[in-house]
Amino acid sequence: MKGLPEGYDHGFAERYARLQLIDWWDQEAVSRATVLVLGAGAVGNEVAKNLALSGIGRLVIVDFDTVEMSNLTRSVLFVPKDAGRAKAQAAADAVRRLNPAVEALSVVGDMEWDLGHGWFVDADAIVGCLDSVRARLAINRICRSVGRPWINTAISSSAAEVTLFGESGPCYECTVGEDELVESRRYSCTGFRLPDVSNKIPTTAVTASLAGAWATQEAIAQIHRRHGRAVPGLQPGQRLLHTLRPLGTLVLNLTADPACPQHGDPNPVVRLNLDPRSATAEQVLEAGGPDLEELHLGFEFVQSLACGRCGHRLRVSKPRPKVHDALRFCSLCGEFSRSATEFSVLRRGDRNALRPLRRLGVPSRALLLLTGPNRSVWALLES
Ligand SMILES: [Zn+2]
Ligand SMILES: [Zn+2]
């Protein structure tokens, strides 16, 4: 096996011999592919486990949460001694034990703020294994903005569903009711971080493995499609639904909502040869082109919080989603009277455009929106 990554020479052919018997299976494509697994809960465990067994090249596992004993009834990658550890790290370690040839990366944090969205451009498949509408809306928004398909999963104690959302056609936001949209915004109306509330929906190992199994099939189909091969699976805009009560399996064709805001043309991605550890907004705009005037961070960067009553000022220097809502409380005045000095857009000549973007909370492999009077592009920094 020439040209395969290190670790694939020892018994590669033997290990994957049964998979190679499948007429459409391309083990080399699978073993070079990157899959983004967003959420390392019950379904994320199943997807990561199945892809590791299949000899996936690289998994990027993202989760902000830690392992609890109650996860062990349906999370195949966790053992009791993982309790208290970051789910993403515990899952990545287990993946390496299952198949040492898999490169398992873990991102402990929020997929919206701590994960560079360049991964959405470069991953061969994107699987959402999260239980909140807000997080799914965020994945959907990012995927639509760069024109990438993604796979969504959802489970309860008696049902499992997997949906393939294409780069066009119906998207996740088309399927979300007005009530759920309002509910998802309720927690973020100030944009500041509120205490984490986890969804305690009853789920089982059975529904987690049903959703995880089909999501894995869809991820493998995506990988093969990128190599021009047709693989059995869902069409974009289709949802597979398994229910235990009533017992049945359904394939639903979703319809697009003509009023959905996520159906514009995606912006092109330009790769800029700049060191993401030191690059400044000024340098990124310079490399992007003379017509590009503004760099959008994608979040508000809070420099300080000042009390409107007593004037007491607190230095913050953090993206707003990482600033706890409680910091708006001025203890001198006894009320939520502090407001933020913040920015989300940088222009040439701005003082903050000379600071490394890293210092402004921009994660590595971030996508930065550059806009000018006639065009907008996503900049992805690579050195
Ligand atoms: Zn839509
Ligand atoms: Zn005050």
mmCIF file with all atom_site columns, C-alpha atoms in Angstrom, residues 137-247:
data_model
loop_
_atom_site.group_PDB
_atom_site.id
_atom_site.type_symbol
_atom_site.label_atom_id
_atom_site.label_alt_id
_atom_site.label_comp_id
_atom_site.label_asym_id
_atom_site.label_entity_id
_atom_site.label_seq_id
_atom_site.pdbx_PDB_ins_code
_atom_site.Cartn_x
_atom_site.Cartn_y
_atom_site.Cartn_z
_atom_site.occupancy
_atom_site.B_iso_or_equiv
_atom_site.pdbx_formal_charge
_atom_site.auth_seq_id
_atom_site.auth_comp_id
_atom_site.auth_asym_id
_atom_site.auth_atom_id
_atom_site.pdbx_PDB_model_num
ATOM 1   C CA . LEU A 1 137 ? -29.118 25.846 14.046 1.00 0.00 ? 137 LEU A CA 1
ATOM 2   C CA . ALA A 1 138 ? -25.487 26.940 14.403 1.00 0.00 ? 138 ALA A CA 1
ATOM 3   C CA . ILE A 1 139 ? -24.153 23.910 12.484 1.00 0.00 ? 139 ILE A CA 1
ATOM 4   C CA . ASN A 1 140 ? -26.760 24.515 9.799  1.00 0.00 ? 140 ASN A CA 1
ATOM 5   C CA . ARG A 1 141 ? -25.834 28.197 9.490  1.00 0.00 ? 141 ARG A CA 1
ATOM 6   C CA . ILE A 1 142 ? -22.126 27.438 9.156  1.00 0.00 ? 142 ILE A CA 1
ATOM 7   C CA . CYS A 1 143 ? -22.663 24.622 6.643  1.00 0.00 ? 143 CYS A CA 1
ATOM 8   C CA . ARG A 1 144 ? -24.979 26.759 4.498  1.00 0.00 ? 144 ARG A CA 1
ATOM 9   C CA . SER A 1 145 ? -22.572 29.703 4.584  1.00 0.00 ? 145 SER A CA 1
ATOM 10  C CA . VAL A 1 146 ? -19.788 27.570 3.055  1.00 0.00 ? 146 VAL A CA 1
ATOM 11  C CA . GLY A 1 147 ? -22.013 25.305 0.945  1.00 0.00 ? 147 GLY A CA 1
ATOM 12  C CA . ARG A 1 148 ? -21.393 21.999 2.702  1.00 0.00 ? 148 ARG A CA 1
ATOM 13  C CA . PRO A 1 149 ? -23.821 19.134 3.395  1.00 0.00 ? 149 PRO A CA 1
ATOM 14  C CA . TRP A 1 150 ? -24.204 17.791 6.928  1.00 0.00 ? 150 TRP A CA 1
ATOM 15  C CA . ILE A 1 151 ? -25.829 14.921 8.758  1.00 0.00 ? 151 ILE A CA 1
ATOM 16  C CA . ASN A 1 152 ? -28.107 15.582 11.717 1.00 0.00 ? 152 ASN A CA 1
ATOM 17  C CA . THR A 1 153 ? -29.093 13.054 14.371 1.00 0.00 ? 153 THR A CA 1
ATOM 18  C CA . ALA A 1 154 ? -31.738 13.105 17.084 1.00 0.00 ? 154 ALA A CA 1
ATOM 19  C CA . ILE A 1 155 ? -32.889 10.486 19.580 1.00 0.00 ? 155 ILE A CA 1
ATOM 20  C CA . SER A 1 156 ? -35.416 9.940  22.327 1.00 0.00 ? 156 SER A CA 1
ATOM 21  C CA . SER A 1 157 ? -36.177 6.817  24.358 1.00 0.00 ? 157 SER A CA 1
ATOM 22  C CA . SER A 1 158 ? -38.347 5.414  21.549 1.00 0.00 ? 158 SER A CA 1
ATOM 23  C CA . ALA A 1 159 ? -37.180 7.033  18.304 1.00 0.00 ? 159 ALA A CA 1
ATOM 24  C CA . ALA A 1 160 ? -34.020 7.722  16.321 1.00 0.00 ? 160 ALA A CA 1
ATOM 25  C CA . GLU A 1 161 ? -33.736 9.986  13.306 1.00 0.00 ? 161 GLU A CA 1
ATOM 26  C CA . VAL A 1 162 ? -30.993 10.860 10.864 1.00 0.00 ? 162 VAL A CA 1
ATOM 27  C CA . THR A 1 163 ? -31.311 13.613 8.261  1.00 0.00 ? 163 THR A CA 1
ATOM 28  C CA . LEU A 1 164 ? -29.043 14.539 5.385  1.00 0.00 ? 164 LEU A CA 1
ATOM 29  C CA . PHE A 1 165 ? -29.099 18.275 4.701  1.00 0.00 ? 165 PHE A CA 1
ATOM 30  C CA . GLY A 1 166 ? -27.599 19.221 1.322  1.00 0.00 ? 166 GLY A CA 1
ATOM 31  C CA . GLU A 1 167 ? -25.796 22.386 0.314  1.00 0.00 ? 167 GLU A CA 1
ATOM 32  C CA . SER A 1 168 ? -29.117 23.525 -1.199 1.00 0.00 ? 168 SER A CA 1
ATOM 33  C CA . GLY A 1 169 ? -32.747 22.458 -0.821 1.00 0.00 ? 169 GLY A CA 1
ATOM 34  C CA . PRO A 1 170 ? -34.407 22.100 2.583  1.00 0.00 ? 170 PRO A CA 1
ATOM 35  C CA . CYS A 1 171 ? -32.124 22.937 5.505  1.00 0.00 ? 171 CYS A CA 1
ATOM 36  C CA . TYR A 1 172 ? -32.430 22.314 9.242  1.00 0.00 ? 172 TYR A CA 1
ATOM 37  C CA . GLU A 1 173 ? -33.815 25.792 9.900  1.00 0.00 ? 173 GLU A CA 1
ATOM 38  C CA . CYS A 1 174 ? -36.657 25.072 7.410  1.00 0.00 ? 174 CYS A CA 1
ATOM 39  C CA . THR A 1 175 ? -37.750 22.227 9.702  1.00 0.00 ? 175 THR A CA 1
ATOM 40  C CA . VAL A 1 176 ? -37.691 24.195 12.967 1.00 0.00 ? 176 VAL A CA 1
ATOM 41  C CA . GLY A 1 177 ? -41.006 25.627 14.150 1.00 0.00 ? 177 GLY A CA 1
ATOM 42  C CA . GLU A 1 178 ? -41.378 29.249 15.216 1.00 0.00 ? 178 GLU A CA 1
ATOM 43  C CA . ASP A 1 179 ? -41.778 28.193 18.874 1.00 0.00 ? 179 ASP A CA 1
ATOM 44  C CA . GLU A 1 180 ? -38.479 26.329 18.847 1.00 0.00 ? 180 GLU A CA 1
ATOM 45  C CA . LEU A 1 181 ? -36.722 29.240 17.118 1.00 0.00 ? 181 LEU A CA 1
ATOM 46  C CA . VAL A 1 182 ? -37.952 31.618 19.810 1.00 0.00 ? 182 VAL A CA 1
ATOM 47  C CA . GLU A 1 183 ? -36.958 29.130 22.529 1.00 0.00 ? 183 GLU A CA 1
ATOM 48  C CA . SER A 1 184 ? -33.460 28.739 21.059 1.00 0.00 ? 184 SER A CA 1
ATOM 49  C CA . ARG A 1 185 ? -32.977 32.521 21.102 1.00 0.00 ? 185 ARG A CA 1
ATOM 50  C CA . ARG A 1 186 ? -34.321 32.958 24.612 1.00 0.00 ? 186 ARG A CA 1
ATOM 51  C CA . TYR A 1 187 ? -31.101 31.648 26.128 1.00 0.00 ? 187 TYR A CA 1
ATOM 52  C CA . SER A 1 188 ? -28.917 34.001 24.168 1.00 0.00 ? 188 SER A CA 1
ATOM 53  C CA . CYS A 1 189 ? -30.836 37.262 24.003 1.00 0.00 ? 189 CYS A CA 1
ATOM 54  C CA . THR A 1 190 ? -28.050 39.171 25.753 1.00 0.00 ? 190 THR A CA 1
ATOM 55  C CA . GLY A 1 191 ? -25.375 37.210 23.891 1.00 0.00 ? 191 GLY A CA 1
ATOM 56  C CA . PHE A 1 192 ? -23.592 36.688 27.205 1.00 0.00 ? 192 PHE A CA 1
ATOM 57  C CA . ARG A 1 193 ? -22.997 33.266 28.574 1.00 0.00 ? 193 ARG A CA 1
ATOM 58  C CA . LEU A 1 194 ? -25.704 31.896 30.832 1.00 0.00 ? 194 LEU A CA 1
ATOM 59  C CA . PRO A 1 195 ? -25.202 28.996 33.239 1.00 0.00 ? 195 PRO A CA 1
ATOM 60  C CA . ASP A 1 196 ? -25.141 25.761 31.185 1.00 0.00 ? 196 ASP A CA 1
ATOM 61  C CA . VAL A 1 197 ? -28.470 24.003 31.080 1.00 0.00 ? 197 VAL A CA 1
ATOM 62  C CA . SER A 1 198 ? -28.283 20.464 29.765 1.00 0.00 ? 198 SER A CA 1
ATOM 63  C CA . ASN A 1 199 ? -31.223 18.773 28.108 1.00 0.00 ? 199 ASN A CA 1
ATOM 64  C CA . LYS A 1 200 ? -32.173 15.751 30.171 1.00 0.00 ? 200 LYS A CA 1
ATOM 65  C CA . ILE A 1 201 ? -34.107 13.788 27.551 1.00 0.00 ? 201 ILE A CA 1
ATOM 66  C CA . PRO A 1 202 ? -34.465 10.071 28.315 1.00 0.00 ? 202 PRO A CA 1
ATOM 67  C CA . THR A 1 203 ? -32.512 8.063  25.734 1.00 0.00 ? 203 THR A CA 1
ATOM 68  C CA . THR A 1 204 ? -31.251 4.500  25.463 1.00 0.00 ? 204 THR A CA 1
ATOM 69  C CA . ALA A 1 205 ? -28.298 2.599  24.014 1.00 0.00 ? 205 ALA A CA 1
ATOM 70  C CA . VAL A 1 206 ? -30.751 1.203  21.442 1.00 0.00 ? 206 VAL A CA 1
ATOM 71  C CA . THR A 1 207 ? -31.866 4.514  19.948 1.00 0.00 ? 207 THR A CA 1
ATOM 72  C CA . ALA A 1 208 ? -28.310 5.934  20.212 1.00 0.00 ? 208 ALA A CA 1
ATOM 73  C CA . SER A 1 209 ? -26.912 2.998  18.254 1.00 0.00 ? 209 SER A CA 1
ATOM 74  C CA . LEU A 1 210 ? -29.704 3.160  15.650 1.00 0.00 ? 210 LEU A CA 1
ATOM 75  C CA . ALA A 1 211 ? -29.030 6.853  14.970 1.00 0.00 ? 211 ALA A CA 1
ATOM 76  C CA . GLY A 1 212 ? -25.248 6.363  15.220 1.00 0.00 ? 212 GLY A CA 1
ATOM 77  C CA . ALA A 1 213 ? -25.292 3.452  12.784 1.00 0.00 ? 213 ALA A CA 1
ATOM 78  C CA . TRP A 1 214 ? -27.185 5.306  10.092 1.00 0.00 ? 214 TRP A CA 1
ATOM 79  C CA . ALA A 1 215 ? -25.278 8.537  10.583 1.00 0.00 ? 215 ALA A CA 1
ATOM 80  C CA . THR A 1 216 ? -22.064 6.528  10.064 1.00 0.00 ? 216 THR A CA 1
ATOM 81  C CA . GLN A 1 217 ? -23.457 5.098  6.818  1.00 0.00 ? 217 GLN A CA 1
ATOM 82  C CA . GLU A 1 218 ? -24.247 8.624  5.663  1.00 0.00 ? 218 GLU A CA 1
ATOM 83  C CA . ALA A 1 219 ? -20.767 9.874  6.610  1.00 0.00 ? 219 ALA A CA 1
ATOM 84  C CA . ILE A 1 220 ? -19.198 7.020  4.651  1.00 0.00 ? 220 ILE A CA 1
ATOM 85  C CA . ALA A 1 221 ? -21.502 7.817  1.723  1.00 0.00 ? 221 ALA A CA 1
ATOM 86  C CA . GLN A 1 222 ? -20.372 11.478 1.838  1.00 0.00 ? 222 GLN A CA 1
ATOM 87  C CA . ILE A 1 223 ? -16.721 10.419 1.750  1.00 0.00 ? 223 ILE A CA 1
ATOM 88  C CA . HIS A 1 224 ? -17.317 8.211  -1.291 1.00 0.00 ? 224 HIS A CA 1
ATOM 89  C CA . ARG A 1 225 ? -19.394 10.897 -3.044 1.00 0.00 ? 225 ARG A CA 1
ATOM 90  C CA . ARG A 1 226 ? -16.428 13.252 -2.768 1.00 0.00 ? 226 ARG A CA 1
ATOM 91  C CA . HIS A 1 227 ? -14.553 10.643 -4.824 1.00 0.00 ? 227 HIS A CA 1
ATOM 92  C CA . GLY A 1 228 ? -17.360 10.399 -7.383 1.00 0.00 ? 228 GLY A CA 1
ATOM 93  C CA . ARG A 1 229 ? -18.779 7.095  -6.156 1.00 0.00 ? 229 ARG A CA 1
ATOM 94  C CA . ALA A 1 230 ? -22.475 6.444  -5.634 1.00 0.00 ? 230 ALA A CA 1
ATOM 95  C CA . VAL A 1 231 ? -23.257 4.826  -2.305 1.00 0.00 ? 231 VAL A CA 1
ATOM 96  C CA . PRO A 1 232 ? -26.652 3.715  -0.970 1.00 0.00 ? 232 PRO A CA 1
ATOM 97  C CA . GLY A 1 233 ? -28.078 6.203  1.489  1.00 0.00 ? 233 GLY A CA 1
ATOM 98  C CA . LEU A 1 234 ? -30.294 9.211  1.955  1.00 0.00 ? 234 LEU A CA 1
ATOM 99  C CA . GLN A 1 235 ? -30.801 11.878 -0.683 1.00 0.00 ? 235 GLN A CA 1
ATOM 100 C CA . PRO A 1 236 ? -30.264 15.478 0.479  1.00 0.00 ? 236 PRO A CA 1
ATOM 101 C CA . GLY A 1 237 ? -33.409 16.659 2.253  1.00 0.00 ? 237 GLY A CA 1
ATOM 102 C CA . GLN A 1 238 ? -34.402 13.152 3.368  1.00 0.00 ? 238 GLN A CA 1
ATOM 103 C CA . ARG A 1 239 ? -34.903 11.992 6.930  1.00 0.00 ? 239 ARG A CA 1
ATOM 104 C CA . LEU A 1 240 ? -34.790 8.396  8.118  1.00 0.00 ? 240 LEU A CA 1
ATOM 105 C CA . LEU A 1 241 ? -36.964 7.819  11.161 1.00 0.00 ? 241 LEU A CA 1
ATOM 106 C CA . HIS A 1 242 ? -37.013 4.676  13.301 1.00 0.00 ? 242 HIS A CA 1
ATOM 107 C CA . THR A 1 243 ? -39.766 4.504  15.901 1.00 0.00 ? 243 THR A CA 1
ATOM 108 C CA . LEU A 1 244 ? -40.422 1.835  18.502 1.00 0.00 ? 244 LEU A CA 1
ATOM 109 C CA . ARG A 1 245 ? -43.953 3.002  19.239 1.00 0.00 ? 245 ARG A CA 1
ATOM 110 C CA . PRO A 1 246 ? -45.547 2.525  16.722 1.00 0.00 ? 246 PRO A CA 1
ATOM 111 C CA . LEU A 1 247 ? -42.904 0.158  15.402 1.00 0.00 ? 247 LEU A CA 1
#
